[in-house]
Short mmCIF file of C-alpha atoms and ligand atoms in Angstrom, two decimals:
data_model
loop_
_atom_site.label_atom_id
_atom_site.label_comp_id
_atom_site.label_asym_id
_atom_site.label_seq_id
_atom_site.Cartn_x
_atom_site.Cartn_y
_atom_site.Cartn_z
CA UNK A 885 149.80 96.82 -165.48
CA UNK A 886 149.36 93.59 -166.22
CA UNK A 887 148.82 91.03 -162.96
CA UNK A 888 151.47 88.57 -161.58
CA UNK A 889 150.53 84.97 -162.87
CA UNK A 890 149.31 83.03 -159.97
CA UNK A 891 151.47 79.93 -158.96
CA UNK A 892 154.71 81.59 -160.08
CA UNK A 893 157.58 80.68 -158.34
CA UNK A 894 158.60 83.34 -155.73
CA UNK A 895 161.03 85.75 -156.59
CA UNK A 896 159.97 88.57 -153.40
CA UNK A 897 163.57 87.87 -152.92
CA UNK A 898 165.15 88.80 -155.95
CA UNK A 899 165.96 92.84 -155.96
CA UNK A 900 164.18 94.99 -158.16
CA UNK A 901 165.63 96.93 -161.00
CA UNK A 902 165.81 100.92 -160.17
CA UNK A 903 163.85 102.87 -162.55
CA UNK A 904 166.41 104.54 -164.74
CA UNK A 905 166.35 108.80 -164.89
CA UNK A 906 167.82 111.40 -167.04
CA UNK A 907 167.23 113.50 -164.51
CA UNK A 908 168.82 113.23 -161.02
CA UNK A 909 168.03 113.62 -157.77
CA UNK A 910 169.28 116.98 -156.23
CA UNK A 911 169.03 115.62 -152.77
CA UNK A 912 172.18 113.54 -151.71
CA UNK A 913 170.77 109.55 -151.91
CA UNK A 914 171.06 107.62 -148.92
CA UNK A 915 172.82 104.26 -149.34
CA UNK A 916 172.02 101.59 -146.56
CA UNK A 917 173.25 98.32 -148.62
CA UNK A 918 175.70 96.82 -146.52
CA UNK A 919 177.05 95.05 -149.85
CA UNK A 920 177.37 95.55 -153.37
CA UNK A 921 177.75 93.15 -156.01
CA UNK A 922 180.48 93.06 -158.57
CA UNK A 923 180.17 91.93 -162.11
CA UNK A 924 183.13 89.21 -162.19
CA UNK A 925 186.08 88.31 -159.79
CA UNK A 926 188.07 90.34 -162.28
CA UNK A 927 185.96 93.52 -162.24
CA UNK A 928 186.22 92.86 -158.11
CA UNK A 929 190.15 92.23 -157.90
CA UNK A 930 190.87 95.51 -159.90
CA UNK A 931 188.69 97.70 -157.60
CA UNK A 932 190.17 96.17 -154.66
CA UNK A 933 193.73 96.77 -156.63
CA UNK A 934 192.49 100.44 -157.29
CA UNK A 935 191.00 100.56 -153.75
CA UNK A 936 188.30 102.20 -155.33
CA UNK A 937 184.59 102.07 -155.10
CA UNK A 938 182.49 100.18 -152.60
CA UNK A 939 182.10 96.53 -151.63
CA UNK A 940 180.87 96.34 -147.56
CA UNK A 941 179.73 99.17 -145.95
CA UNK A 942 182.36 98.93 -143.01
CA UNK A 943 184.92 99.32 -145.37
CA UNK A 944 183.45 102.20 -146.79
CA UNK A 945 179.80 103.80 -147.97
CA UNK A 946 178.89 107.09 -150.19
CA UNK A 947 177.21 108.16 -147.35
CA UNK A 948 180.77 108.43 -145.34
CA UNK A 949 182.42 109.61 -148.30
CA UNK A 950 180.64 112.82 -149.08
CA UNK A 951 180.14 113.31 -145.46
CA UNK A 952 184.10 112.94 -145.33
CA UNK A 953 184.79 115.50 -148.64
CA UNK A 954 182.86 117.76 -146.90
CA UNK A 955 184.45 118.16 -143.92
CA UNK A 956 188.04 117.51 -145.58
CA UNK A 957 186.64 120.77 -147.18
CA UNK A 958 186.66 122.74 -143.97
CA UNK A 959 190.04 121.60 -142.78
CA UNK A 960 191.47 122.15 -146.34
CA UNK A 961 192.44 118.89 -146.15
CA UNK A 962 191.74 115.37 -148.14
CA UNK A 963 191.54 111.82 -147.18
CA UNK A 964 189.77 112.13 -144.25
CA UNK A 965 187.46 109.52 -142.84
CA UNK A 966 184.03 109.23 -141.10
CA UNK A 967 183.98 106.77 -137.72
CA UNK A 968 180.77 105.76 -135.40
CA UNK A 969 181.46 108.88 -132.73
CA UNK A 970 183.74 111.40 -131.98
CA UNK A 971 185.08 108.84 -129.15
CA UNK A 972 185.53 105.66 -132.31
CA UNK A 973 187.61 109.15 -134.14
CA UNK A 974 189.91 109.10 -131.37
CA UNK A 975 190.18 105.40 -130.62
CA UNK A 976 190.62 104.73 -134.29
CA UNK A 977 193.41 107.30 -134.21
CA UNK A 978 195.22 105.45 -131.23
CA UNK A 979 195.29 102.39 -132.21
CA UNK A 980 196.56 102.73 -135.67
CA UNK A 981 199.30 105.07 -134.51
CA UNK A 982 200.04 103.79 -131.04
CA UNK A 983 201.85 100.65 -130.05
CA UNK A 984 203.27 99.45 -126.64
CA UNK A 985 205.60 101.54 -124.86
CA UNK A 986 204.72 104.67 -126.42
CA UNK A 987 203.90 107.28 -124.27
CA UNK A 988 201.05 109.88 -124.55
CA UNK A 989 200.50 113.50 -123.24
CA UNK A 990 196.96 114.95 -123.27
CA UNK A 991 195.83 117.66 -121.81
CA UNK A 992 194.27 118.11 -118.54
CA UNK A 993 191.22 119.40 -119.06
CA UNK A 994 190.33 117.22 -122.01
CA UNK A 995 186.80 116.09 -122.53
CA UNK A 996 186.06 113.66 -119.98
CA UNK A 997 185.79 110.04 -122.02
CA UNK A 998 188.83 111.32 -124.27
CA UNK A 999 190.69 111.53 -120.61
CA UNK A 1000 189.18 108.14 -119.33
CA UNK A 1001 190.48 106.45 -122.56
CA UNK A 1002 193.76 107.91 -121.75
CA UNK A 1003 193.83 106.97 -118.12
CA UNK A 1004 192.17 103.42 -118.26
CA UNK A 1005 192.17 101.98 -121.45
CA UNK A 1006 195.36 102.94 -122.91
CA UNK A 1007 197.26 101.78 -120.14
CA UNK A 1008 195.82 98.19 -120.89
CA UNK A 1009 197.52 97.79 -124.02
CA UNK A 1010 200.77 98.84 -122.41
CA UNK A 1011 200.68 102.86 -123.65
CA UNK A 1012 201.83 104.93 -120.95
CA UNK A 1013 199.91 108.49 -120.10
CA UNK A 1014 200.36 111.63 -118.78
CA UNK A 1015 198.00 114.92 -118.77
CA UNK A 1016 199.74 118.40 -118.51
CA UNK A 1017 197.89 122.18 -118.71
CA UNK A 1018 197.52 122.99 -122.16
CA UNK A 1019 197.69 126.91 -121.44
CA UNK A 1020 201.55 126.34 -120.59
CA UNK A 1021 203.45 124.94 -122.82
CA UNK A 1022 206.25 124.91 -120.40
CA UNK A 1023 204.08 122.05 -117.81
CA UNK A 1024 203.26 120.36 -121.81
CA UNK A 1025 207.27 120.16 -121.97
CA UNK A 1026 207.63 119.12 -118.57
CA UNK A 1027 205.83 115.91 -118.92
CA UNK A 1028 207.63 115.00 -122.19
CA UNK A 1029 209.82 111.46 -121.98
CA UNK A 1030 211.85 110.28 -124.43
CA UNK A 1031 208.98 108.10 -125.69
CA UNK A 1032 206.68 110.55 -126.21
CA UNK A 1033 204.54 110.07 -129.61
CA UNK A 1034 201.88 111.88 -129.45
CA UNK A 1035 200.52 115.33 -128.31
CA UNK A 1036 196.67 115.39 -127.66
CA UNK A 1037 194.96 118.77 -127.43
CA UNK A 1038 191.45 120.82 -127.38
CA UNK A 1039 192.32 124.17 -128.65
CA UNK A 1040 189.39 125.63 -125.93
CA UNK A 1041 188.71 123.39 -122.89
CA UNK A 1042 185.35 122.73 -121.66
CA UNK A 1043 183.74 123.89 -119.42
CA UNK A 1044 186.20 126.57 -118.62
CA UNK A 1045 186.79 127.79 -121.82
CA UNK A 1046 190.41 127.73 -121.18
CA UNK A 1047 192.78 128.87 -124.83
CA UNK A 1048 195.67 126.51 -125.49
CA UNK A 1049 198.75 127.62 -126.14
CA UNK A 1050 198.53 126.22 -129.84
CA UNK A 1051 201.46 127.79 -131.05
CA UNK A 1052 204.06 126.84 -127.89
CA UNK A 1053 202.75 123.09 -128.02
CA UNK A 1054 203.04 122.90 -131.45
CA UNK A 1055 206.55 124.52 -132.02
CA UNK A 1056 207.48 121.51 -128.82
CA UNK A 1057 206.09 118.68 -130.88
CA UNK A 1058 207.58 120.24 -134.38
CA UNK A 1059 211.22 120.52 -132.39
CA UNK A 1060 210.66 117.05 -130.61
CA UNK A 1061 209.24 115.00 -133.59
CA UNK A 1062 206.25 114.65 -131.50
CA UNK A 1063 202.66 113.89 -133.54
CA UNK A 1064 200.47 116.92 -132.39
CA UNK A 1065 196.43 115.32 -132.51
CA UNK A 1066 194.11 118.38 -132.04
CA UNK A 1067 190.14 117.93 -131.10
CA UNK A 1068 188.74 120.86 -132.79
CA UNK A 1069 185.18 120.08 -132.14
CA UNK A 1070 184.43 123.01 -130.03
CA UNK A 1071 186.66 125.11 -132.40
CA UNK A 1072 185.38 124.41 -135.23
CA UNK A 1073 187.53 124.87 -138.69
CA UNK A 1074 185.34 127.92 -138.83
CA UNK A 1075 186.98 128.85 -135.57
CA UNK A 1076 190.41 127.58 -135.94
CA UNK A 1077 192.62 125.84 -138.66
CA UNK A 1078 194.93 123.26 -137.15
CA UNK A 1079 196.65 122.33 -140.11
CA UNK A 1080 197.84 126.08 -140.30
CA UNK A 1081 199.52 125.82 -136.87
CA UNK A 1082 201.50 122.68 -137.11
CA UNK A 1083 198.74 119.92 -136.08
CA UNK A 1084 199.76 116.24 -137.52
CA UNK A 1085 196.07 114.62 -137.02
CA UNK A 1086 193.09 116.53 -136.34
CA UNK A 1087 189.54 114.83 -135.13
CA UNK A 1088 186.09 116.06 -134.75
CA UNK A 1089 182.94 114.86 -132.90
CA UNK A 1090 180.67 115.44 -135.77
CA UNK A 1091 177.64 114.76 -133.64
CA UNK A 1092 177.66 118.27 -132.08
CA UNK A 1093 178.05 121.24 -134.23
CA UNK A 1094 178.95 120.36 -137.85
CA UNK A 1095 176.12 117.87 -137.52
CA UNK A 1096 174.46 120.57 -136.09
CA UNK A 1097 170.81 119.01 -135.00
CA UNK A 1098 171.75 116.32 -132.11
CA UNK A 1099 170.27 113.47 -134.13
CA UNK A 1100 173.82 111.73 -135.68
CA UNK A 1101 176.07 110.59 -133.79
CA UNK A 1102 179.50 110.43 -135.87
CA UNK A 1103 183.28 111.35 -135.82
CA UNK A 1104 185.65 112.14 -138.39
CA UNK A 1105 189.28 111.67 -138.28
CA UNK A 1106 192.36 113.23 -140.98
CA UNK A 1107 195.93 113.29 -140.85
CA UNK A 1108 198.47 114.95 -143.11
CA UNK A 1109 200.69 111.87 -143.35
CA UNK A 1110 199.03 109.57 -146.10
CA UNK A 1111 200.72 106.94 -144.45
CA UNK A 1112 199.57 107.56 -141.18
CA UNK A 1113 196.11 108.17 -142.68
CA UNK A 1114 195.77 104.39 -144.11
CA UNK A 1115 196.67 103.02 -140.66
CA UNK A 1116 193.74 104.81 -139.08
CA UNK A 1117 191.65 103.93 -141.64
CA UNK A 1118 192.75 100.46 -141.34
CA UNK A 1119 191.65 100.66 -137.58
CA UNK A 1120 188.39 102.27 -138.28
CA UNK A 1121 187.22 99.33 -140.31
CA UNK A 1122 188.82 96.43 -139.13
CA UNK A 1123 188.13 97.26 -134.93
CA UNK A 1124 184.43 98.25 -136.73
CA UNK A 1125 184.33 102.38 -135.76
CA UNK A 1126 183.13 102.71 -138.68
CA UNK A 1127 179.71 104.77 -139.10
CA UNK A 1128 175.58 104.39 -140.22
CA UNK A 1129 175.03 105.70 -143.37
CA UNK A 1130 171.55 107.05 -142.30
CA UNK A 1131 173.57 109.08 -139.55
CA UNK A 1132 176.30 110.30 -142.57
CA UNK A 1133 173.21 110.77 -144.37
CA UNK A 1134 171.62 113.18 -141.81
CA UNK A 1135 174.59 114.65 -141.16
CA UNK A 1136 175.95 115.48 -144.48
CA UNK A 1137 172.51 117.67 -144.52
CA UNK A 1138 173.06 119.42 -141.36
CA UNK A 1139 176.35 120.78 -142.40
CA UNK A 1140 174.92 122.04 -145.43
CA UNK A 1141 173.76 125.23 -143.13
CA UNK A 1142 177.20 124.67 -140.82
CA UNK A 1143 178.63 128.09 -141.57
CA UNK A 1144 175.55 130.36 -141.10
CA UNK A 1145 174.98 128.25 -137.75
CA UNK A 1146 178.08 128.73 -136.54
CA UNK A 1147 178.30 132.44 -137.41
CA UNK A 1148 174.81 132.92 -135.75
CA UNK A 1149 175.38 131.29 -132.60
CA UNK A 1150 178.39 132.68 -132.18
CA UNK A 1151 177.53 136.29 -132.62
CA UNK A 1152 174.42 135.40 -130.21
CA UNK A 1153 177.51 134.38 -127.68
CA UNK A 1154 179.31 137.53 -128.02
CA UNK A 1155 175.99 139.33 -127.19
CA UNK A 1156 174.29 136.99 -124.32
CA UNK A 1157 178.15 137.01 -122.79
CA UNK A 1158 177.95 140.79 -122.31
CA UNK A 1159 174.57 140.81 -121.34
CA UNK A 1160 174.82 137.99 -118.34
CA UNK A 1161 178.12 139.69 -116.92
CA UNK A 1162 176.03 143.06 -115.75
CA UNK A 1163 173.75 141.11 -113.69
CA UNK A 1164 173.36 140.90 -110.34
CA UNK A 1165 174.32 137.40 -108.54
CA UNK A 1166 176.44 136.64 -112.02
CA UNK A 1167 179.81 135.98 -110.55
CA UNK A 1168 182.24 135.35 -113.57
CA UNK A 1169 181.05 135.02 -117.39
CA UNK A 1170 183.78 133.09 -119.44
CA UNK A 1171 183.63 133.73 -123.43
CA UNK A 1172 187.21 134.39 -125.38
CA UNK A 1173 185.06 137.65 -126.30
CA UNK A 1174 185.18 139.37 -123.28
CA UNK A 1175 188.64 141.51 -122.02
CA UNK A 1176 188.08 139.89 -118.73
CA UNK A 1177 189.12 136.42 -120.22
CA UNK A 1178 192.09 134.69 -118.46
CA UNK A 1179 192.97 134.13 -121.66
CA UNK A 1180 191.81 136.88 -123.48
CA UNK A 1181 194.54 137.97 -125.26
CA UNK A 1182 195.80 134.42 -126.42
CA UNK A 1183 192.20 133.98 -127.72
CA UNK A 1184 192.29 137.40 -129.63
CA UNK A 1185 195.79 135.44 -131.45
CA UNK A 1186 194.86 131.80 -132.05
CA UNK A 1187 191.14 132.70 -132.94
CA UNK A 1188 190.91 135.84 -133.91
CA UNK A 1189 187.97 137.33 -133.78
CA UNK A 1190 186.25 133.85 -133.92
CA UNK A 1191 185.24 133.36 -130.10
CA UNK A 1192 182.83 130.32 -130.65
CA UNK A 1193 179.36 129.82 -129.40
CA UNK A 1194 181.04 127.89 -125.65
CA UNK A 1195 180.08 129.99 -122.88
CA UNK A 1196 180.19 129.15 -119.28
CA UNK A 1197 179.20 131.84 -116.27
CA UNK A 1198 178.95 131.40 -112.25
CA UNK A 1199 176.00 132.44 -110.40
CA UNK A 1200 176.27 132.97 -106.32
CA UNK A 1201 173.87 130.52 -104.02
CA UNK A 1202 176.29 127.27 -105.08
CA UNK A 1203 173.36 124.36 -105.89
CA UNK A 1204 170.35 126.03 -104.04
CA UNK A 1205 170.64 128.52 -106.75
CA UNK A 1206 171.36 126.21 -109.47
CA UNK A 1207 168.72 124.05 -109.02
CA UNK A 1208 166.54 127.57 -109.03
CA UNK A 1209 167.80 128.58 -112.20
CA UNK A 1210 167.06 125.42 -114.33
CA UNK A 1211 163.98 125.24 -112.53
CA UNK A 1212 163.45 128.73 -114.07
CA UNK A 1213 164.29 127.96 -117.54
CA UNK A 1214 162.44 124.98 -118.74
CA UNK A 1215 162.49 126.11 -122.52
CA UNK A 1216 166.58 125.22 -121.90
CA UNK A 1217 166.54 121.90 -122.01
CA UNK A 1218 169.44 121.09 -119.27
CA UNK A 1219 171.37 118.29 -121.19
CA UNK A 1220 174.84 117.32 -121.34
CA UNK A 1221 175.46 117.96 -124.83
CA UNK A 1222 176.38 120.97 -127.23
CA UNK A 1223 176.26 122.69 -131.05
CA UNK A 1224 172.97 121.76 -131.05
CA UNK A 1225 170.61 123.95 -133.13
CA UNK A 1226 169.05 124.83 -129.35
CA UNK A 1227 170.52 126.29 -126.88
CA UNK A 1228 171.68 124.03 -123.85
CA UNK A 1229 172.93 124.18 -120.45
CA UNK A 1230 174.92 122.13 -118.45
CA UNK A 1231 176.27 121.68 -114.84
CA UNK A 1232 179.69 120.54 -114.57
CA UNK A 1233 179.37 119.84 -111.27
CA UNK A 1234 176.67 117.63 -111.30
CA UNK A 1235 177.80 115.91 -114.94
CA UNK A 1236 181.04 116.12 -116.63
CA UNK A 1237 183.01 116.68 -113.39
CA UNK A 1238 180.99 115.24 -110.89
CA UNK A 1239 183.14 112.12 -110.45
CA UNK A 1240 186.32 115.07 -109.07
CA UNK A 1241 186.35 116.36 -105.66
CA UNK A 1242 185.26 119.28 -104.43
CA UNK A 1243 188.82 120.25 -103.80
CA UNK A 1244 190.30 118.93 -107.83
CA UNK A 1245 186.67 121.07 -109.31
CA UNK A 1246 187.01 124.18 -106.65
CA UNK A 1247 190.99 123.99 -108.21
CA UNK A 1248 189.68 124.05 -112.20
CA UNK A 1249 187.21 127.15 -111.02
CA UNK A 1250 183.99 124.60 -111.03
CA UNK A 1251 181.82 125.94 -108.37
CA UNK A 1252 177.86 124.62 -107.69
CA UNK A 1253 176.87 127.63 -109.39
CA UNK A 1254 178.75 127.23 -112.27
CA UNK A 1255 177.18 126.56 -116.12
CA UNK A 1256 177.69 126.38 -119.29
CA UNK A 1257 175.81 127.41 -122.14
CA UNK A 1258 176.09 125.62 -125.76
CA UNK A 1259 174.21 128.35 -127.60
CA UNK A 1260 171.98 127.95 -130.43
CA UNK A 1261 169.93 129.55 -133.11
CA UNK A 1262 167.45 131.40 -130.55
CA UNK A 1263 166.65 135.18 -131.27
CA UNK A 1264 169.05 136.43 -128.94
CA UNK A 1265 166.62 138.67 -127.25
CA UNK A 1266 165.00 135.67 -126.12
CA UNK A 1267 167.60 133.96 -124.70
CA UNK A 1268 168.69 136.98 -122.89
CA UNK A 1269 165.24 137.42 -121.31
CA UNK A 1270 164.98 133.77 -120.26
CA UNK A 1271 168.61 133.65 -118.92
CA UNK A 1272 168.11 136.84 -116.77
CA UNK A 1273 164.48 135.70 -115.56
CA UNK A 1274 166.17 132.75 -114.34
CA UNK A 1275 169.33 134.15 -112.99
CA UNK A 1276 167.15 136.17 -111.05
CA UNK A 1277 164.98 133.53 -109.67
CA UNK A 1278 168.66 131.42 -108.83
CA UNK A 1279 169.36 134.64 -106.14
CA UNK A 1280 165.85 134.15 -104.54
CA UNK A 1281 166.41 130.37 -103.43
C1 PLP B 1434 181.41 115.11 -127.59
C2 PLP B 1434 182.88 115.25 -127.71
C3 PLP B 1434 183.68 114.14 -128.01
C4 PLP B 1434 183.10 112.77 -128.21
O1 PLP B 1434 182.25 112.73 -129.30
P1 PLP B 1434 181.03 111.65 -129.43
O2 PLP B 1434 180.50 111.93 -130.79
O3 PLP B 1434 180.07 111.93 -128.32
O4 PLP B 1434 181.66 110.31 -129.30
C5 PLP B 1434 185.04 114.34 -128.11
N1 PLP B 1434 185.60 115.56 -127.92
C6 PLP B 1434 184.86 116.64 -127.62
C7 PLP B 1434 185.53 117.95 -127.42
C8 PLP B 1434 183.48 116.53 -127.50
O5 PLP B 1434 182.73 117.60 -127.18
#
């Protein structure tokens, strides 16, 4: 090595040249640079002309792009796109499709900032809204008007685990012209395949289980219409949903294990399910597994035997008991998220639903004793053990 010269003029600035490498690195690189440089304005004016490669990282990183292939992948889809959150997938999605005096149905039981865009925000910009019950496709029909663009479902509703009627709502929007958007972040394309059943625009919140590890937060967005595709992608970057590539980065790693998650927490759902309903002070245990399912048979069609790790059950006592039971269970952490690696619970009640009455939750089936349970990678014996211990302690506040 030989030493810098002293007195030199400065050149910390300048950046370095990266050490060249027959070999390459099998781990995907992460890419922070928020620009790169071009040779000459030509070399620049045919990539933009191509609409290739990469010139400012809200436009477009690597990161986002093998994150994106990925999951376009899954959905047997390409073109999709990465955005900041699951929320900036669905605001990205509305305002490069929607315009004033378009009208929008969701449905009711949506998750709970996807129905606050629809009731306050969208109204703003002069969209008109209206939420319907998913699991009739008749009350989805009902609330159709002749300006009607767009469809906006969750194929399983949280936290009552409520099945769609995918195939009514999509024949409706087919028959209509209506764009069908389908959420299938609880459903996973493990779990369901929208683009098989009719679904125009499909959006994930990549943050919970195809991210897998609750440390990215990050949305992804496709549609089948390239034209319809651009304009959400021309949203995405110029309203700036567009994501970190440290948090592509970390999730393009989690999903490498995606499938054997999914299939493990899943089958651990199927089995903690059947073990909470025997117990004693266990009112109601709601997974598409079980016959007792209000939708059980609807589930057995649209999912097949792929029930999903989303589990919610009722214990008796109301909040008393509740309060008891997470008490009881401290190695659950009690936090209003879900696909995380660990299993979590949640209380609608007290959360997601706590801004409803009494009356609108007691109507949805959301009692003070009701949970849910985002299950993880746990031995399953474990989970049952610390699930009944608790249970058990809920019935002796
Ligand atoms: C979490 C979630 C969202 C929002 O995703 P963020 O990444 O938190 O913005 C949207 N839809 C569903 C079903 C979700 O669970």
């Amino acid at each position: 090595m030989t030493e810098t010269p002293k007195n030199q003029p400065n050149s910390l600035a300048r950046r370095p040249k990266w050490p060249t490498s027959t070999s390459r690195p099998v781990v995907t690189p992460l890419q922070p640079s928020v620009v790169y440089a071009s040779p000459d304005p030509d070399a620049l004016d045919a990539q933009y002309d191509e609409g290739s490669g990469f010139t400012y990282a809200r436009e477009g990183h690597p990161n986002a792009s093998v994150l994106a292939q990925k999951i376009d992948g899954l959905e047997g889809m390409s073109g999709g796109i990465i955005t900041g959150s699951g929320m900036s997938a669905i605001g990205a999605v509305f305002l490069g499709v929607l315009q004033a005096g378009d009208h929008v149905i969701g449905g009711d039981q949506l998750y709970g900032r996807t129905l606050r865009l629809m009731a306050d925000d969208l109204p703003k910009f002069g969209v008109q809204t209206s939420l319907a019950d998913p699991t009739d496709a008749n009350a989805i029909a009902a609330a159709i008007q002749p300006n009607t663009k767009m469809i906006v479902v969750e194929v399983v509703s949280n936290p009552t685990i409520r099945i769609a009627d995918m195939d009514g709502i999509a024949k409706l929007c087919a028959d209509r012209g209506i764009l069908l958007m389908v959420d299938n972040t609880f459903t996973t394309p493990r779990g369901y395949q929208p683009f098989d059943h009719g679904a125009d625009i499909v959006i994930h919140s990549v943050t919970k289980l195809l991210a897998g590890h609750s440390d990215a937060t990050l949305g992804y967005v496709v549609a089948k219409d390239p034209s319809l595709m651009e304009k959400i992608n021309i949203a995405n970057v110029t309203w700036g949903l567009t994501p970190s590539p440290f948090d592509c980065w970390l999730a393009e790693r989690g999903l490498q294990s995606f499938d054997l998650r999914y299939d493990r927490a899943e089958a651990t759902a199927i089995e903690l399910s059947a073990a909470l309903a025997g117990l004693p002070g266990v009112t109601r245990v709601l997974h598409p597994s079980r016959p007792d399912h209000p939708d059980h048979n609807r589930a057995a069609k649209i999912l097949g035997n792929r029930p999903g790790n989303m589990m919610s059950f009722e214990v008796a006592g109301g909040r008393k008991a509740a309060n008891a039971l997470t008490n009881a269970a401290p190695d659950l952490p009690f936090a209003p998220t879900l696909g995380d690696v660990g299993t979590t619970l949640s209380h609608p009640a007290s959360s997601s639903h706590r801004a409803l009455s009494e009356a609108g939750r007691t109507a949805l089936g959301i009692s003070e004793g009701f949970f849910r349970v985002s299950v993880g990678l746990e031995d399953p014996a474990l989970l049952i053990a610390e699930l009944t211990e608790a249970i058990a302690e809920s019935q002796k506040a």
